[in-house]
Structures are given as structure tokens and as C-alpha cells.
Amino acid sequence: MPSFFSSHSVLVIVVLVFAAMLLLIEALHMVWKQYKGPEAKRLERRLQALSAAHDSSTPTKLVKERVLSDMPLLERTLQRMPRAHQLDRFILQSGLEWTVSGLLLSSAILFAFGMLAAVTLHQSLELGAIVGAVLGSLPWLYLQRKRYQRLSLMERQLPEALDLIARALRAGHAFSAGLQMAGEELAEPMAGEFRLVHDEINYGTSPQQALSNLGERVPVTDLRYFIVAVLIQRESGGNLTEMLGTLSRLIRERLKLNGKIRVLSSEGRMSAWILGLMPFALAALLNLLNPEFMSALWTDPIGITILKWLAVLMVIGVLIMRRIIRIRV
């Protein structure tokens, strides 16, 4: 191997490539911030959300009005892709100030960085594709995690919101006034959603359409029960206060039961973590005790094939264990 491909030179190249990728990401962020900063974007999203009542004959959904990209050409391209709107709704449910183009661009940059690192280190393209796929999936995993945390928090806030609306109805306030009180007194993120429903109603959207928009933005089963109860009461009548109180008690009991199940299934989750991490711990220990014995796994073609199949089997095993320990109430 030529002298300029020494280990020191390779390390310098990797550092330079990493620095270049960071500078590229920072440049893209500066361009994005220059054309549309967070404050302007938040105001624009608010105005677009309130424009759902622009055409009363054709119900307008909030997610269709959101900007998918800050670049006009890419915006027009994404608007013609149905999957882009579904992805935008997923981002909206996570509560992050992201765009569809930003998510796709960050995944592409991380994937390219993994491929470039593999080529720089003289590794196979297959390994580079695997590393790039893992890096490219990081923004998606983070997005999914934030969405799960936000929806779980809103599910826990829902009983308090229902009790607050029920108390407002008992005091003689209108249903829209109860929504306004929930938007003012509850904590985020549930307060913001109720404020948006109240604003939509004030700007001319029918309560049915405003509640339907809420159900699309927040795919929580208990919240949909609340929406169905309100819609049925508006169509056929009934004691909405009593219905909300009963629904609040049922949700609290279900959350309490869910907490007990999580405690009882904690042993299974711990076993899943141990079984998932044990192969890596044993591989590190064997490599420390006998490096020559373990080096055959990534130097010999048969060993590389074994590692590939082991990775596939481990992914399948993790998915099976997640299905076993996940109990829905």
C-alpha cells in the first residue's frame, strides 16, 4: 500500500470528510433559516391551520396546507406525491419543526456519509450500504420516538381535559367555551390542540369538521371516543356532561391497568434487553481475550456471510420479542 494510505492519512481523511459533512449541514440550515425562520414558519402554519374554513363546501384538512419544502421546485414535486402528505402528517404528530424535504435530505446525507466512510476505509460497498442505511434511519427513529412520546403524553392529559370540559358544561358554559378553557388551563401539547379547535370554530369551521381535524392530527383512540361522543350528542341529543365524566373514568382506569401490566411485564422486557445485548457483549469479550479467533468473522468470506445472517436473525428475534412483550389494553 502506498505511503499516503497509511493509517494516519486515513484518519485525517475521515476527519476531513466528517467536518465537510457538518459544514454542509450547517450551510443548509443557514439557507433554510434565512428564507424561513422558526417564528415565521410557526406563524405561517398557524394561519394555514385557520384557513380550514376557507371553503365550507369542501372540507379542508390541516395537513394539506402545510409546507413540505422551503424550496419551490422541491415543494411542487412533493405536493404531487401522496406519500409525502402522509409523512408530513407523521411529522406534525411528533411536534417537531421539521419539513418533509428536511427529513429526506438529512437521511440522504447520513446515508452518503456512511457510503463515503466505507469507500475511504477501503471497505466493501455492501458494508457501506449497511452502515449508510443504519445512519440514514436515525432521523426516522428519532421522529418515531418523539411522536410516541407526544401521543402518550396527550393520552395521559386527556382525562383531565375531559373533566375540565365537563365542569365547564355543568357551570352553564357552551361547548366551545369549554374548549377554550381547556386550551388556556391545560399543559402542552394538549392545550395547543384544543386552542386550535376553538380557533377553527371561531373562524367559521363547523364543530364537526374541527373535531374531525383534531382526530386526524392526534391519532389517539380515547380522543376519537371523545369526538364520537360529542358528534353523537350533537346529532341525537343526550347528557354530554355525564358522557364525558364516564369516558374520563374509563380512560383513567385503562391507564391504571396499563401501568400495572407494564410493571408485571418488566421482567420480560429486561430479558429481551439481555438477550439482545448478550451477543455483542460476548463478541467484545472474546475479541479481547483472543483477537485472532474473532478476526476470522470479518476477514474470511465465510465469516462475513455468517455475520450477515446473524444480523438478519437478530433483527427478526428483536421484532418477535417486541411482539411478545407488547400488551395492548
CSV table of N, CA and C in Angstrom, one decimal, residues 205-297:
chain,number,residue,atom,x,y,z
A,205,THR,N,-65.3,27.4,10.9
A,205,THR,CA,-65.4,25.9,10.6
A,205,THR,C,-66.5,25.3,11.5
A,206,SER,N,-67.2,24.4,11.0
A,206,SER,CA,-68.2,23.7,11.8
A,206,SER,C,-67.6,22.9,12.9
A,207,PRO,N,-68.2,22.7,14.0
A,207,PRO,CA,-67.7,21.9,15.1
A,207,PRO,C,-67.4,20.5,14.7
A,208,GLN,N,-68.2,19.9,13.8
A,208,GLN,CA,-67.9,18.6,13.3
A,208,GLN,C,-66.6,18.5,12.6
A,209,GLN,N,-66.4,19.4,11.7
A,209,GLN,CA,-65.2,19.4,10.9
A,209,GLN,C,-63.9,19.7,11.8
A,210,ALA,N,-64.1,20.7,12.7
A,210,ALA,CA,-63.0,21.0,13.6
A,210,ALA,C,-62.6,19.8,14.5
A,211,LEU,N,-63.6,19.0,15.0
A,211,LEU,CA,-63.2,17.8,15.7
A,211,LEU,C,-62.7,16.7,14.9
A,212,SER,N,-63.1,16.7,13.6
A,212,SER,CA,-62.6,15.7,12.7
A,212,SER,C,-61.1,16.0,12.4
A,213,ASN,N,-60.8,17.3,12.2
A,213,ASN,CA,-59.4,17.7,12.0
A,213,ASN,C,-58.6,17.3,13.3
A,214,LEU,N,-59.1,17.5,14.5
A,214,LEU,CA,-58.4,17.1,15.7
A,214,LEU,C,-58.1,15.6,15.7
A,215,GLY,N,-59.1,14.8,15.3
A,215,GLY,CA,-58.9,13.4,15.2
A,215,GLY,C,-57.8,12.9,14.2
A,216,GLU,N,-57.6,13.7,13.1
A,216,GLU,CA,-56.6,13.4,12.2
A,216,GLU,C,-55.2,13.8,12.7
A,217,ARG,N,-55.2,14.9,13.4
A,217,ARG,CA,-53.9,15.4,13.9
A,217,ARG,C,-53.4,14.6,15.1
A,218,VAL,N,-54.3,14.0,15.9
A,218,VAL,CA,-54.0,13.3,17.1
A,218,VAL,C,-54.6,11.9,17.0
A,219,PRO,N,-53.9,10.9,16.5
A,219,PRO,CA,-54.5,9.6,16.3
A,219,PRO,C,-54.5,8.8,17.6
A,220,VAL,N,-55.2,9.3,18.6
A,220,VAL,CA,-55.3,8.6,19.9
A,220,VAL,C,-56.7,8.0,20.0
A,221,THR,N,-56.8,6.7,20.3
A,221,THR,CA,-58.1,6.1,20.3
A,221,THR,C,-59.1,6.7,21.3
A,222,ASP,N,-58.6,7.0,22.5
A,222,ASP,CA,-59.5,7.6,23.5
A,222,ASP,C,-60.0,9.0,23.1
A,223,LEU,N,-59.2,9.7,22.4
A,223,LEU,CA,-59.6,11.0,21.9
A,223,LEU,C,-60.7,10.9,20.8
A,224,ARG,N,-60.6,9.8,20.0
A,224,ARG,CA,-61.6,9.6,19.0
A,224,ARG,C,-62.9,9.2,19.6
A,225,TYR,N,-62.9,8.5,20.8
A,225,TYR,CA,-64.1,8.2,21.5
A,225,TYR,C,-64.8,9.5,22.0
A,226,PHE,N,-63.9,10.4,22.4
A,226,PHE,CA,-64.5,11.7,22.8
A,226,PHE,C,-65.1,12.4,21.6
A,227,ILE,N,-64.5,12.4,20.5
A,227,ILE,CA,-65.0,13.1,19.3
A,227,ILE,C,-66.3,12.4,18.9
A,228,VAL,N,-66.4,11.1,18.9
A,228,VAL,CA,-67.6,10.4,18.5
A,228,VAL,C,-68.7,10.7,19.5
A,229,ALA,N,-68.4,10.8,20.8
A,229,ALA,CA,-69.4,11.1,21.8
A,229,ALA,C,-70.0,12.5,21.5
A,230,VAL,N,-69.2,13.4,21.2
A,230,VAL,CA,-69.6,14.8,21.0
A,230,VAL,C,-70.5,14.9,19.7
A,231,LEU,N,-70.1,14.2,18.7
A,231,LEU,CA,-70.8,14.2,17.4
A,231,LEU,C,-72.2,13.5,17.6
A,232,ILE,N,-72.2,12.4,18.3
A,232,ILE,CA,-73.5,11.7,18.5
A,232,ILE,C,-74.4,12.6,19.4
A,233,GLN,N,-73.9,13.3,20.4
A,233,GLN,CA,-74.7,14.1,21.2
A,233,GLN,C,-75.3,15.3,20.4
A,234,ARG,N,-74.5,15.9,19.5
A,234,ARG,CA,-75.0,17.0,18.7
A,234,ARG,C,-76.0,16.5,17.7
A,235,GLU,N,-76.0,15.3,17.3
A,235,GLU,CA,-77.0,14.8,16.3
A,235,GLU,C,-78.3,14.3,17.0
A,236,SER,N,-78.1,13.5,18.1
A,236,SER,CA,-79.3,12.9,18.7
A,236,SER,C,-79.6,13.4,20.1
A,237,GLY,N,-78.8,14.2,20.6
A,237,GLY,CA,-79.0,14.7,22.0
A,237,GLY,C,-78.5,13.8,23.0
A,238,GLY,N,-78.7,14.2,24.3
A,238,GLY,CA,-78.2,13.4,25.4
A,238,GLY,C,-77.4,14.3,26.4
A,239,ASN,N,-77.0,13.7,27.5
A,239,ASN,CA,-76.3,14.4,28.5
A,239,ASN,C,-74.8,14.3,28.2
A,240,LEU,N,-74.3,15.3,27.6
A,240,LEU,CA,-72.8,15.3,27.2
A,240,LEU,C,-72.0,15.3,28.5
A,241,THR,N,-72.4,16.0,29.5
A,241,THR,CA,-71.6,16.1,30.7
A,241,THR,C,-71.4,14.8,31.4
A,242,GLU,N,-72.5,14.0,31.5
A,242,GLU,CA,-72.4,12.6,32.0
A,242,GLU,C,-71.5,11.7,31.1
A,243,MET,N,-71.7,11.9,29.8
A,243,MET,CA,-70.9,11.1,28.9
A,243,MET,C,-69.4,11.4,29.1
A,244,LEU,N,-69.0,12.6,29.2
A,244,LEU,CA,-67.6,13.0,29.3
A,244,LEU,C,-67.1,12.5,30.7
A,245,GLY,N,-67.9,12.6,31.7
A,245,GLY,CA,-67.4,12.1,33.0
A,245,GLY,C,-67.2,10.6,33.0
A,246,THR,N,-68.1,9.8,32.4
A,246,THR,CA,-67.9,8.4,32.3
A,246,THR,C,-66.7,8.0,31.4
A,247,LEU,N,-66.5,8.7,30.3
A,247,LEU,CA,-65.4,8.5,29.5
A,247,LEU,C,-64.1,8.8,30.2
A,248,SER,N,-64.1,9.8,31.0
A,248,SER,CA,-62.8,10.2,31.7
A,248,SER,C,-62.5,9.1,32.7
A,249,ARG,N,-63.5,8.6,33.4
A,249,ARG,CA,-63.2,7.5,34.4
A,249,ARG,C,-62.7,6.2,33.7
A,250,LEU,N,-63.3,5.9,32.5
A,250,LEU,CA,-62.9,4.7,31.8
A,250,LEU,C,-61.4,4.9,31.3
A,251,ILE,N,-61.1,6.0,30.9
A,251,ILE,CA,-59.7,6.3,30.4
A,251,ILE,C,-58.7,6.2,31.6
A,252,ARG,N,-59.1,6.7,32.7
A,252,ARG,CA,-58.2,6.6,33.9
A,252,ARG,C,-58.0,5.2,34.3
A,253,GLU,N,-59.1,4.4,34.3
A,253,GLU,CA,-59.0,3.0,34.7
A,253,GLU,C,-58.1,2.2,33.7
A,254,ARG,N,-58.2,2.6,32.4
A,254,ARG,CA,-57.4,1.9,31.4
A,254,ARG,C,-56.0,2.2,31.6
A,255,LEU,N,-55.7,3.5,31.8
A,255,LEU,CA,-54.3,3.9,32.0
A,255,LEU,C,-53.7,3.2,33.3
A,256,LYS,N,-54.5,3.1,34.3
A,256,LYS,CA,-54.1,2.5,35.6
A,256,LYS,C,-53.8,1.0,35.3
A,257,LEU,N,-54.7,0.3,34.6
A,257,LEU,CA,-54.4,-1.1,34.2
A,257,LEU,C,-53.2,-1.2,33.4
A,258,ASN,N,-53.0,-0.3,32.5
A,258,ASN,CA,-51.8,-0.4,31.6
A,258,ASN,C,-50.6,-0.2,32.4
A,259,GLY,N,-50.6,0.6,33.4
A,259,GLY,CA,-49.4,0.7,34.3
A,259,GLY,C,-49.1,-0.5,35.0
A,260,LYS,N,-50.2,-1.2,35.5
A,260,LYS,CA,-50.0,-2.5,36.2
A,260,LYS,C,-49.4,-3.5,35.3
A,261,ILE,N,-49.9,-3.6,34.1
A,261,ILE,CA,-49.4,-4.5,33.1
A,261,ILE,C,-47.9,-4.3,32.8
A,262,ARG,N,-47.5,-3.0,32.7
A,262,ARG,CA,-46.1,-2.7,32.4
A,262,ARG,C,-45.2,-3.1,33.6
A,263,VAL,N,-45.7,-3.0,34.8
A,263,VAL,CA,-44.9,-3.5,35.9
A,263,VAL,C,-44.8,-5.0,35.9
A,264,LEU,N,-45.9,-5.7,35.6
A,264,LEU,CA,-45.8,-7.2,35.5
A,264,LEU,C,-45.0,-7.7,34.4
A,265,SER,N,-44.9,-6.9,33.3
A,265,SER,CA,-44.2,-7.4,32.1
A,265,SER,C,-42.7,-6.8,32.1
A,266,SER,N,-42.3,-6.1,33.2
A,266,SER,CA,-41.0,-5.6,33.2
A,266,SER,C,-39.9,-6.6,33.1
A,267,GLU,N,-40.2,-7.8,33.8
A,267,GLU,CA,-39.2,-8.9,33.7
A,267,GLU,C,-39.0,-9.4,32.3
A,268,GLY,N,-40.1,-9.5,31.5
A,268,GLY,CA,-40.0,-9.9,30.1
A,268,GLY,C,-39.2,-8.9,29.3
A,269,ARG,N,-39.4,-7.6,29.6
A,269,ARG,CA,-38.6,-6.6,28.8
A,269,ARG,C,-37.2,-6.6,29.2
A,270,MET,N,-36.9,-6.8,30.5
A,270,MET,CA,-35.5,-6.9,30.9
A,270,MET,C,-34.8,-8.2,30.2
A,271,SER,N,-35.5,-9.3,30.2
A,271,SER,CA,-35.0,-10.5,29.5
A,271,SER,C,-34.7,-10.2,28.0
A,272,ALA,N,-35.6,-9.4,27.4
A,272,ALA,CA,-35.4,-9.1,26.0
A,272,ALA,C,-34.2,-8.3,25.8
A,273,TRP,N,-34.0,-7.3,26.7
A,273,TRP,CA,-32.8,-6.5,26.6
A,273,TRP,C,-31.5,-7.3,26.8
A,274,ILE,N,-31.5,-8.2,27.7
A,274,ILE,CA,-30.3,-9.0,28.0
A,274,ILE,C,-30.0,-9.9,26.8
A,275,LEU,N,-31.1,-10.6,26.3
A,275,LEU,CA,-30.9,-11.5,25.1
A,275,LEU,C,-30.4,-10.7,23.9
A,276,GLY,N,-30.9,-9.4,23.8
A,276,GLY,CA,-30.4,-8.6,22.6
A,276,GLY,C,-29.0,-8.1,22.7
A,277,LEU,N,-28.6,-7.8,23.9
A,277,LEU,CA,-27.2,-7.3,24.1
A,277,LEU,C,-26.2,-8.3,24.4
A,278,MET,N,-26.6,-9.5,24.8
A,278,MET,CA,-25.6,-10.6,25.1
A,278,MET,C,-24.7,-10.9,24.0
A,279,PRO,N,-25.2,-11.1,22.7
A,279,PRO,CA,-24.2,-11.4,21.6
A,279,PRO,C,-23.1,-10.4,21.5
A,280,PHE,N,-23.5,-9.1,21.6
A,280,PHE,CA,-22.4,-8.1,21.4
A,280,PHE,C,-21.4,-8.1,22.6
A,281,ALA,N,-21.9,-8.3,23.8
A,281,ALA,CA,-21.0,-8.4,24.9
A,281,ALA,C,-20.1,-9.6,24.8
A,282,LEU,N,-20.6,-10.7,24.4
A,282,LEU,CA,-19.8,-11.9,24.3
A,282,LEU,C,-18.8,-11.7,23.2
A,283,ALA,N,-19.2,-11.1,22.1
A,283,ALA,CA,-18.3,-10.9,21.0
A,283,ALA,C,-17.1,-9.9,21.4
A,284,ALA,N,-17.5,-8.9,22.1
A,284,ALA,CA,-16.4,-8.0,22.6
A,284,ALA,C,-15.5,-8.7,23.6
A,285,LEU,N,-16.0,-9.5,24.5
A,285,LEU,CA,-15.2,-10.2,25.4
A,285,LEU,C,-14.3,-11.2,24.7
A,286,LEU,N,-14.8,-12.0,23.8
A,286,LEU,CA,-14.0,-13.0,23.0
A,286,LEU,C,-12.9,-12.2,22.2
A,287,ASN,N,-13.2,-11.1,21.6
A,287,ASN,CA,-12.2,-10.4,20.9
A,287,ASN,C,-11.1,-9.8,21.8
A,288,LEU,N,-11.5,-9.5,23.0
A,288,LEU,CA,-10.5,-9.0,23.9
A,288,LEU,C,-9.6,-10.2,24.4
A,289,LEU,N,-10.1,-11.4,24.6
A,289,LEU,CA,-9.3,-12.5,25.1
A,289,LEU,C,-8.6,-13.2,24.0
A,290,ASN,N,-9.2,-13.3,22.8
A,290,ASN,CA,-8.5,-14.0,21.7
A,290,ASN,C,-8.8,-13.3,20.4
A,291,PRO,N,-8.1,-12.2,20.0
A,291,PRO,CA,-8.4,-11.4,18.8
A,291,PRO,C,-8.3,-12.2,17.6
A,292,GLU,N,-7.3,-13.2,17.5
A,292,GLU,CA,-7.2,-13.9,16.2
A,292,GLU,C,-8.4,-14.9,16.0
A,293,PHE,N,-8.9,-15.4,17.0
A,293,PHE,CA,-10.1,-16.3,16.9
A,293,PHE,C,-11.3,-15.5,16.3
A,294,MET,N,-11.5,-14.3,16.8
A,294,MET,CA,-12.7,-13.5,16.4
A,294,MET,C,-12.4,-12.8,15.0
A,295,SER,N,-11.2,-12.6,14.7
A,295,SER,CA,-10.9,-11.8,13.4
A,295,SER,C,-11.3,-12.6,12.2
A,296,ALA,N,-11.5,-13.9,12.3
A,296,ALA,CA,-11.9,-14.7,11.2
A,296,ALA,C,-13.4,-14.3,10.7
A,297,LEU,N,-14.1,-13.7,11.6
A,297,LEU,CA,-15.5,-13.4,11.3
A,297,LEU,C,-15.6,-12.2,10.3
